[in-house]
mmCIF file of C-alpha atoms and ligand atoms in Angstrom:
data_model
loop_
_atom_site.group_PDB
_atom_site.id
_atom_site.type_symbol
_atom_site.label_atom_id
_atom_site.label_comp_id
_atom_site.label_asym_id
_atom_site.label_seq_id
_atom_site.Cartn_x
_atom_site.Cartn_y
_atom_site.Cartn_z
ATOM 1 C CA MET A 1 49.189 -163.131 125.463
ATOM 2 C CA ALA A 2 48.702 -165.410 122.474
ATOM 3 C CA PHE A 3 51.948 -167.008 121.293
ATOM 4 C CA GLY A 4 53.277 -168.840 118.218
ATOM 5 C CA HIS A 5 56.701 -170.502 118.226
ATOM 6 C CA GLY A 6 59.405 -170.108 115.629
ATOM 7 C CA LYS A 7 61.027 -173.379 114.610
ATOM 8 C CA LEU A 8 64.156 -175.000 113.247
ATOM 9 C CA ILE A 9 63.957 -177.819 110.734
ATOM 10 C CA LEU A 10 66.533 -180.363 111.898
ATOM 11 C CA LEU A 11 66.141 -182.632 108.845
ATOM 12 C CA GLY A 12 63.769 -182.881 105.892
ATOM 13 C CA GLU A 13 62.785 -179.420 104.586
ATOM 14 C CA HIS A 14 61.442 -179.289 101.014
ATOM 15 C CA ALA A 15 61.030 -183.096 100.837
ATOM 16 C CA VAL A 16 58.246 -182.535 103.403
ATOM 17 C CA VAL A 17 56.275 -180.608 100.744
ATOM 18 C CA TYR A 18 56.240 -183.907 98.745
ATOM 19 C CA GLY A 19 54.772 -186.008 101.554
ATOM 20 C CA ARG A 20 58.073 -187.113 103.122
ATOM 21 C CA PRO A 21 58.541 -186.769 106.906
ATOM 22 C CA ALA A 22 60.637 -184.007 108.497
ATOM 23 C CA LEU A 23 62.004 -183.370 111.988
ATOM 24 C CA ALA A 24 61.579 -179.945 113.528
ATOM 25 C CA ALA A 25 62.107 -178.269 116.878
ATOM 26 C CA ALA A 26 60.158 -175.273 118.157
ATOM 27 C CA LEU A 27 62.171 -172.272 119.362
ATOM 28 C CA PRO A 28 61.410 -170.358 122.540
ATOM 29 C CA GLN A 29 61.394 -167.252 120.307
ATOM 30 C CA GLY A 30 58.345 -166.461 118.190
ATOM 31 C CA ALA A 31 55.421 -164.048 117.922
ATOM 32 C CA GLU A 32 53.074 -162.666 120.563
ATOM 33 C CA ALA A 33 49.754 -161.070 119.708
ATOM 34 C CA VAL A 34 46.921 -159.330 121.461
ATOM 35 C CA ALA A 35 43.488 -158.481 119.999
ATOM 36 C CA GLU A 36 41.256 -155.718 121.304
ATOM 37 C CA PRO A 37 37.813 -154.656 120.052
ATOM 38 C CA ALA A 38 37.901 -151.878 117.417
ATOM 39 C CA ASP A 39 35.552 -150.363 114.853
ATOM 40 C CA ARG A 40 37.308 -152.310 112.049
ATOM 41 C CA ALA A 41 39.950 -155.016 111.614
ATOM 42 C CA ARG A 42 43.522 -153.712 111.883
ATOM 43 C CA LEU A 43 46.950 -155.348 112.053
ATOM 44 C CA GLU A 44 49.982 -153.753 113.681
ATOM 45 C CA ILE A 45 53.456 -155.301 113.708
ATOM 46 C CA ALA A 46 55.577 -152.704 115.465
ATOM 47 C CA PRO A 47 59.065 -154.157 114.754
ATOM 48 C CA TRP A 48 58.299 -154.197 111.000
ATOM 49 C CA GLY A 49 56.669 -150.758 110.994
ATOM 50 C CA VAL A 50 53.390 -152.304 109.771
ATOM 51 C CA ALA A 51 50.041 -150.718 110.700
ATOM 52 C CA LEU A 52 47.294 -151.524 108.250
ATOM 53 C CA ASP A 53 43.576 -151.691 107.827
ATOM 54 C CA ALA A 54 42.270 -155.064 106.584
ATOM 55 C CA SER A 55 40.038 -153.359 104.010
ATOM 56 C CA GLU A 56 42.669 -151.015 102.509
ATOM 57 C CA ILE A 57 44.882 -152.310 99.702
ATOM 58 C CA GLN A 58 48.514 -151.520 100.495
ATOM 59 C CA ALA A 59 50.935 -149.938 98.007
ATOM 60 C CA ASP A 60 53.908 -151.705 99.550
ATOM 61 C CA GLU A 61 54.172 -155.313 98.292
ATOM 62 C CA ARG A 62 55.164 -156.804 101.651
ATOM 63 C CA ALA A 63 52.448 -154.902 103.529
ATOM 64 C CA GLU A 64 49.878 -156.043 100.939
ATOM 65 C CA GLN A 65 50.966 -159.666 101.397
ATOM 66 C CA LEU A 66 50.561 -159.272 105.163
ATOM 67 C CA ARG A 67 47.132 -157.710 104.654
ATOM 68 C CA GLN A 68 46.003 -160.595 102.437
ATOM 69 C CA ALA A 69 47.325 -163.136 104.956
ATOM 70 C CA PHE A 70 45.502 -161.297 107.754
ATOM 71 C CA CYS A 71 42.274 -161.321 105.693
ATOM 72 C CA ALA A 72 42.706 -165.063 105.055
ATOM 73 C CA LEU A 73 42.790 -165.583 108.840
ATOM 74 C CA LEU A 74 39.781 -163.315 109.414
ATOM 75 C CA ASP A 75 37.843 -165.278 106.764
ATOM 76 C CA GLY A 76 38.009 -168.294 109.083
ATOM 77 C CA TYR A 77 35.560 -166.529 111.427
ATOM 78 C CA ASP A 78 31.858 -165.955 110.931
ATOM 79 C CA PRO A 79 30.934 -163.146 111.379
ATOM 80 C CA LEU A 80 34.189 -161.388 110.436
ATOM 81 C CA PRO A 81 35.762 -160.113 113.662
ATOM 82 C CA ALA A 82 36.591 -156.396 114.053
ATOM 83 C CA PHE A 83 39.686 -156.257 116.235
ATOM 84 C CA ARG A 84 42.902 -154.314 116.429
ATOM 85 C CA VAL A 85 45.588 -157.024 116.509
ATOM 86 C CA ARG A 86 49.036 -155.997 117.738
ATOM 87 C CA VAL A 87 51.975 -158.333 117.204
ATOM 88 C CA GLU A 88 55.465 -158.392 118.716
ATOM 89 C CA LEU A 89 58.122 -160.592 117.116
ATOM 90 C CA SER A 90 61.292 -162.000 118.555
ATOM 91 C CA LEU A 91 62.320 -163.642 115.263
ATOM 92 C CA PRO A 92 63.679 -162.277 111.991
ATOM 93 C CA GLY A 93 61.451 -162.746 108.904
ATOM 94 C CA GLY A 94 62.787 -164.453 105.743
ATOM 95 C CA ALA A 95 65.244 -166.388 107.864
ATOM 96 C CA GLY A 96 63.839 -169.911 107.555
ATOM 97 C CA LEU A 97 62.854 -169.841 111.234
ATOM 98 C CA GLY A 98 59.113 -170.063 110.631
ATOM 99 C CA GLY A 99 58.438 -166.400 111.400
ATOM 100 C CA SER A 100 55.308 -166.191 109.243
ATOM 101 C CA ALA A 101 53.753 -169.288 110.860
ATOM 102 C CA ALA A 102 54.579 -167.975 114.343
ATOM 103 C CA LEU A 103 52.848 -164.725 113.375
ATOM 104 C CA SER A 104 49.782 -166.507 111.959
ATOM 105 C CA VAL A 105 49.394 -168.797 114.984
ATOM 106 C CA ALA A 106 49.745 -165.872 117.400
ATOM 107 C CA ILE A 107 47.057 -163.912 115.497
ATOM 108 C CA VAL A 108 44.633 -166.878 115.484
ATOM 109 C CA ARG A 109 45.186 -167.408 119.216
ATOM 110 C CA ALA A 110 44.679 -163.698 119.944
ATOM 111 C CA LEU A 111 41.408 -163.606 117.953
ATOM 112 C CA ASP A 112 40.223 -166.843 119.591
ATOM 113 C CA ALA A 113 40.991 -165.449 123.058
ATOM 114 C CA ALA A 114 39.165 -162.192 122.294
ATOM 115 C CA LEU A 115 36.134 -164.152 121.059
ATOM 116 C CA GLY A 116 36.217 -166.617 123.970
ATOM 117 C CA ARG A 117 36.838 -169.484 121.537
ATOM 118 C CA GLN A 118 38.928 -172.509 122.553
ATOM 119 C CA ARG A 119 40.711 -174.793 120.088
ATOM 120 C CA ASP A 120 43.463 -177.384 120.445
ATOM 121 C CA ALA A 121 46.897 -176.908 118.814
ATOM 122 C CA PRO A 122 46.133 -178.923 115.619
ATOM 123 C CA ALA A 123 42.968 -176.846 115.009
ATOM 124 C CA VAL A 124 44.905 -173.589 115.556
ATOM 125 C CA ALA A 125 47.611 -174.822 113.148
ATOM 126 C CA GLU A 126 44.964 -175.652 110.534
ATOM 127 C CA ALA A 127 43.420 -172.171 110.833
ATOM 128 C CA ALA A 128 46.874 -170.533 110.582
ATOM 129 C CA LEU A 129 47.595 -172.438 107.372
ATOM 130 C CA ALA A 130 45.241 -170.081 105.488
ATOM 131 C CA ALA A 131 47.790 -167.275 106.000
ATOM 132 C CA GLU A 132 50.743 -169.573 105.249
ATOM 133 C CA ARG A 133 49.169 -170.253 101.827
ATOM 134 C CA VAL A 134 49.327 -166.511 101.117
ATOM 135 C CA PHE A 135 52.953 -166.279 102.277
ATOM 136 C CA HIS A 136 54.298 -169.530 100.834
ATOM 137 C CA GLY A 137 52.017 -170.670 98.042
ATOM 138 C CA ASN A 138 52.241 -174.401 98.825
ATOM 139 C CA PRO A 139 53.154 -174.894 102.495
ATOM 140 C CA SER A 140 53.562 -178.417 103.854
ATOM 141 C CA GLY A 141 52.059 -177.285 107.168
ATOM 142 C CA ILE A 142 55.156 -178.111 109.226
ATOM 143 C CA ASP A 143 55.737 -174.499 110.317
ATOM 144 C CA SER A 144 52.155 -173.948 111.515
ATOM 145 C CA ALA A 145 52.084 -177.324 113.292
ATOM 146 C CA LEU A 146 55.273 -176.582 115.250
ATOM 147 C CA ALA A 147 54.325 -172.940 115.832
ATOM 148 C CA ALA A 148 51.129 -174.127 117.539
ATOM 149 C CA SER A 149 52.424 -177.211 119.392
ATOM 150 C CA GLY A 150 55.986 -176.368 120.476
ATOM 151 C CA GLY A 151 58.432 -179.195 121.299
ATOM 152 C CA VAL A 152 60.384 -181.470 118.964
ATOM 153 C CA ALA A 153 58.386 -183.521 116.497
ATOM 154 C CA LEU A 154 58.232 -185.539 113.328
ATOM 155 C CA TYR A 155 55.794 -184.073 110.822
ATOM 156 C CA ARG A 156 54.248 -185.654 107.758
ATOM 157 C CA LYS A 157 51.685 -183.774 105.683
ATOM 158 C CA GLY A 158 48.175 -184.937 106.494
ATOM 159 C CA SER A 159 49.201 -186.889 109.627
ATOM 160 C CA PRO A 160 49.117 -185.825 113.261
ATOM 161 C CA LEU A 161 52.384 -184.428 114.594
ATOM 162 C CA GLU A 162 54.449 -187.150 116.319
ATOM 163 C CA SER A 163 56.211 -185.747 119.342
ATOM 164 C CA VAL A 164 59.831 -186.954 119.783
ATOM 165 C CA ARG A 165 61.231 -187.582 123.257
ATOM 166 C CA LEU A 166 64.885 -186.495 123.291
ATOM 167 C CA GLY A 167 67.540 -188.796 124.741
ATOM 168 C CA ARG A 168 69.731 -185.732 125.307
ATOM 169 C CA LYS A 169 69.075 -182.033 125.117
ATOM 170 C CA LEU A 170 70.111 -180.369 121.856
ATOM 171 C CA THR A 171 72.554 -177.492 121.724
ATOM 172 C CA LEU A 172 72.401 -175.737 118.372
ATOM 173 C CA VAL A 173 73.966 -172.605 116.992
ATOM 174 C CA VAL A 174 71.685 -170.706 114.618
ATOM 175 C CA GLY A 175 73.622 -168.521 112.184
ATOM 176 C CA HIS A 176 72.029 -165.908 109.936
ATOM 177 C CA SER A 177 73.557 -165.532 106.468
ATOM 178 C CA GLY A 178 72.343 -161.926 106.277
ATOM 179 C CA GLU A 179 70.762 -162.884 102.933
ATOM 180 C CA GLN A 180 66.982 -162.740 102.709
ATOM 181 C CA GLY A 181 65.596 -166.118 101.648
ATOM 182 C CA SER A 182 62.202 -166.444 99.979
ATOM 183 C CA THR A 183 60.579 -169.775 100.844
ATOM 184 C CA ARG A 184 57.928 -169.106 98.207
ATOM 185 C CA GLU A 185 60.686 -168.881 95.555
ATOM 186 C CA THR A 186 62.743 -171.855 96.722
ATOM 187 C CA VAL A 187 59.624 -174.056 96.987
ATOM 188 C CA ALA A 188 58.703 -172.979 93.431
ATOM 189 C CA SER A 189 62.248 -173.716 92.208
ATOM 190 C CA VAL A 190 62.113 -177.250 93.650
ATOM 191 C CA ALA A 191 58.690 -177.707 91.993
ATOM 192 C CA ARG A 192 60.215 -176.731 88.616
ATOM 193 C CA GLN A 193 63.112 -179.152 89.115
ATOM 194 C CA HIS A 194 60.619 -181.878 90.081
ATOM 195 C CA ALA A 195 58.497 -181.212 86.985
ATOM 196 C CA ARG A 196 61.619 -181.427 84.762
ATOM 197 C CA ASN A 197 63.064 -184.556 86.314
ATOM 198 C CA PRO A 198 60.654 -186.284 88.711
ATOM 199 C CA ALA A 199 62.690 -189.511 89.018
ATOM 200 C CA LYS A 200 65.830 -187.647 90.104
ATOM 201 C CA LEU A 201 64.025 -185.426 92.613
ATOM 202 C CA ASP A 202 62.013 -188.343 94.042
ATOM 203 C CA GLN A 203 65.299 -190.176 94.578
ATOM 204 C CA ILE A 204 66.672 -187.171 96.500
ATOM 205 C CA PHE A 205 63.466 -187.003 98.574
ATOM 206 C CA ASP A 206 63.751 -190.757 99.312
ATOM 207 C CA GLY A 207 67.324 -190.133 100.493
ATOM 208 C CA ILE A 208 66.119 -187.316 102.753
ATOM 209 C CA GLU A 209 63.348 -189.544 104.129
ATOM 210 C CA ALA A 210 65.970 -192.154 105.112
ATOM 211 C CA LEU A 211 67.951 -189.418 106.928
ATOM 212 C CA VAL A 212 64.823 -188.321 108.801
ATOM 213 C CA THR A 213 63.898 -191.862 109.881
ATOM 214 C CA ASN A 214 67.457 -192.394 111.097
ATOM 215 C CA GLY A 215 67.488 -188.942 112.694
ATOM 216 C CA ARG A 216 64.414 -189.650 114.760
ATOM 217 C CA SER A 217 66.111 -192.653 116.369
ATOM 218 C CA ALA A 218 69.340 -190.638 116.918
ATOM 219 C CA LEU A 219 67.274 -187.971 118.725
ATOM 220 C CA GLN A 220 65.582 -190.597 120.884
ATOM 221 C CA THR A 221 68.818 -192.352 121.852
ATOM 222 C CA GLY A 222 70.755 -189.106 122.234
ATOM 223 C CA GLU A 223 73.396 -190.081 119.642
ATOM 224 C CA LEU A 224 74.354 -186.562 118.701
ATOM 225 C CA TRP A 225 77.345 -187.623 116.606
ATOM 226 C CA ARG A 226 75.014 -189.680 114.372
ATOM 227 C CA LEU A 227 72.560 -186.788 114.107
ATOM 228 C CA GLY A 228 75.420 -184.480 113.080
ATOM 229 C CA GLN A 229 76.441 -186.851 110.276
ATOM 230 C CA LEU A 230 72.838 -186.974 109.053
ATOM 231 C CA MET A 231 72.718 -183.164 108.988
ATOM 232 C CA ILE A 232 75.894 -183.066 106.862
ATOM 233 C CA LEU A 233 74.328 -185.502 104.378
ATOM 234 C CA ASN A 234 71.053 -183.519 104.340
ATOM 235 C CA GLN A 235 72.996 -180.340 103.531
ATOM 236 C CA LYS A 236 74.621 -182.135 100.550
ATOM 237 C CA LEU A 237 71.204 -183.179 99.220
ATOM 238 C CA LEU A 238 69.791 -179.663 99.724
ATOM 239 C CA SER A 239 72.826 -178.211 97.894
ATOM 240 C CA SER A 240 72.212 -180.614 95.010
ATOM 241 C CA MET A 241 68.826 -178.873 94.567
ATOM 242 C CA MET A 242 70.637 -175.482 94.570
ATOM 243 C CA LEU A 243 68.990 -174.431 97.831
ATOM 244 C CA SER A 244 72.190 -173.452 99.608
ATOM 245 C CA THR A 245 74.164 -170.295 98.833
ATOM 246 C CA SER A 246 77.937 -169.892 98.901
ATOM 247 C CA ARG A 247 77.547 -167.954 102.128
ATOM 248 C CA LEU A 248 75.470 -170.680 103.803
ATOM 249 C CA SER A 249 77.992 -173.317 102.646
ATOM 250 C CA GLU A 250 80.864 -171.239 103.980
ATOM 251 C CA MET A 251 79.052 -170.904 107.329
ATOM 252 C CA CYS A 252 78.444 -174.683 107.558
ATOM 253 C CA GLN A 253 82.114 -175.296 106.814
ATOM 254 C CA ALA A 254 83.262 -172.740 109.406
ATOM 255 C CA ALA A 255 80.964 -174.316 112.020
ATOM 256 C CA GLU A 256 82.269 -177.828 111.342
ATOM 257 C CA GLN A 257 85.878 -176.615 111.436
ATOM 258 C CA ALA A 258 85.153 -175.010 114.821
ATOM 259 C CA GLY A 259 83.970 -178.385 116.146
ATOM 260 C CA ALA A 260 80.257 -178.645 115.287
ATOM 261 C CA LEU A 261 79.031 -182.240 114.903
ATOM 262 C CA GLY A 262 77.162 -181.259 111.752
ATOM 263 C CA ALA A 263 75.643 -178.225 110.057
ATOM 264 C CA LYS A 264 73.043 -177.472 107.413
ATOM 265 C CA LEU A 265 70.761 -174.747 106.161
ATOM 266 C CA THR A 266 67.374 -174.714 107.874
ATOM 267 C CA GLY A 267 63.977 -173.867 106.353
ATOM 268 C CA GLY A 268 63.483 -172.608 102.834
ATOM 269 C CA GLY A 269 67.153 -171.834 102.041
ATOM 270 C CA GLY A 270 68.391 -169.519 99.280
ATOM 271 C CA GLY A 271 69.605 -167.373 102.197
ATOM 272 C CA GLY A 272 68.221 -167.195 105.704
ATOM 273 C CA CYS A 273 69.697 -169.348 108.448
ATOM 274 C CA MET A 274 71.849 -172.409 109.023
ATOM 275 C CA ILE A 275 72.077 -174.551 112.142
ATOM 276 C CA ALA A 276 75.081 -176.283 113.691
ATOM 277 C CA LEU A 277 74.720 -179.110 116.207
ATOM 278 C CA CYS A 278 77.169 -178.997 119.111
ATOM 279 C CA GLU A 279 78.219 -181.464 121.807
ATOM 280 C CA HIS A 280 77.763 -178.953 124.660
ATOM 281 C CA ALA A 281 77.491 -175.250 125.511
ATOM 282 C CA ALA A 282 81.266 -174.596 125.429
ATOM 283 C CA ALA A 283 81.504 -176.094 121.914
ATOM 284 C CA ALA A 284 78.519 -173.993 120.846
ATOM 285 C CA GLU A 285 80.265 -170.822 122.020
ATOM 286 C CA ARG A 286 83.306 -171.699 119.899
ATOM 287 C CA VAL A 287 81.073 -172.242 116.869
ATOM 288 C CA GLN A 288 79.185 -169.001 117.537
ATOM 289 C CA HIS A 289 82.507 -167.104 117.672
ATOM 290 C CA ALA A 290 83.702 -168.781 114.459
ATOM 291 C CA LEU A 291 80.558 -167.571 112.667
ATOM 292 C CA GLU A 292 80.886 -164.093 114.105
ATOM 293 C CA ALA A 293 84.546 -164.052 112.987
ATOM 294 C CA ILE A 294 83.368 -164.393 109.363
ATOM 295 C CA GLY A 295 80.889 -161.568 109.874
ATOM 296 C CA ARG A 296 77.693 -163.491 110.602
ATOM 297 C CA GLU A 297 75.228 -163.085 113.450
ATOM 298 C CA ALA A 298 74.563 -166.216 115.492
ATOM 299 C CA PHE A 299 72.744 -167.289 118.641
ATOM 300 C CA ILE A 300 72.689 -170.460 120.717
ATOM 301 C CA ALA A 301 69.437 -172.424 121.100
ATOM 302 C CA GLU A 302 69.148 -175.113 123.784
ATOM 303 C CA LEU A 303 66.223 -177.417 123.121
ATOM 304 C CA GLY A 304 64.536 -180.106 125.182
ATOM 305 C CA ALA A 305 65.437 -181.519 128.563
HETATM 306 O O1 PMV B 1 61.454 -171.054 105.401
HETATM 307 P P1 PMV B 1 60.527 -171.615 106.426
HETATM 308 O O2 PMV B 1 60.918 -171.397 107.829
HETATM 309 O O3 PMV B 1 59.110 -171.221 106.187
HETATM 310 O O4 PMV B 1 60.543 -173.227 106.232
HETATM 311 C C1 PMV B 1 59.980 -173.784 105.077
HETATM 312 C C2 PMV B 1 60.056 -175.284 105.053
HETATM 313 C C3 PMV B 1 59.837 -175.865 103.658
HETATM 314 O O5 PMV B 1 59.912 -177.300 103.775
HETATM 315 C C4 PMV B 1 60.902 -175.414 102.700
HETATM 316 C C5 PMV B 1 58.481 -175.470 103.083
HETATM 317 C C6 PMV B 1 57.298 -176.124 103.759
HETATM 318 O O6 PMV B 1 56.202 -175.571 103.648
HETATM 319 O O7 PMV B 1 57.447 -177.195 104.371
#
């Protein structure tokens, strides 16, 4: 089975689109794909009820976007491969968990496997970026890089992924706001704000870069308290760009009141998910219950050794 990881952005989303570094951790959840020879190229994503032919324009907007992304991946092969690609997902879409990159990486790996082609993770991530451009417009590449490599890493556009060795394992609660976030729209909104007031936005991005640099050392030394404080500051900067929603803010507050070391939205924002860093598994369960008590779904992710 060909696999692509989902991911959590620990610090640095959006600023990463403007060349600043970001810290991200791959999730064990993601997308699995298998490709089998067929008379023409087809994509099937059972959990989303998608079954489409690459050459047939789709009436449904979301299905058409998936078709175009699939075609962008197929275009990376010469000659165009005719395969039926079936995908299973263990991640929600539009949640800021890198679902589209996980999907794209899994498809590339499935096609490569079917064609007997071998590529390393950076080359797979690069190929998957063609689909991310369809989904996101202007992706930084962080989602595809993590989806292909796994692990915890610092990413900067145009540079190789720098793996981060954790001083302590990370226990995070991932809470879903129940609101669908569109990364394409939030990235476009930040671009408009940047065009209107570049000095102000660059200052925010510089602030986020400082949090990321500091966060990398907190991850390495295992100073979770420090990492939590950095997440709280990152959430404030993301809110100042109107990327949080009242529901996400309420969830971060509830998590911190229940004992989380820090909480922030993760990924594109405008809905989707937030993450809360916890000292240990028992604390994470309390935070999970606090989020469920305000009507939100949440799961615990344990990352690294
Ligand atoms: O919403 P997601 O999981 O695709 O995360 C997007 C991260 C951004 O920094 C907002 C965009 C990007 O391409 O880096």
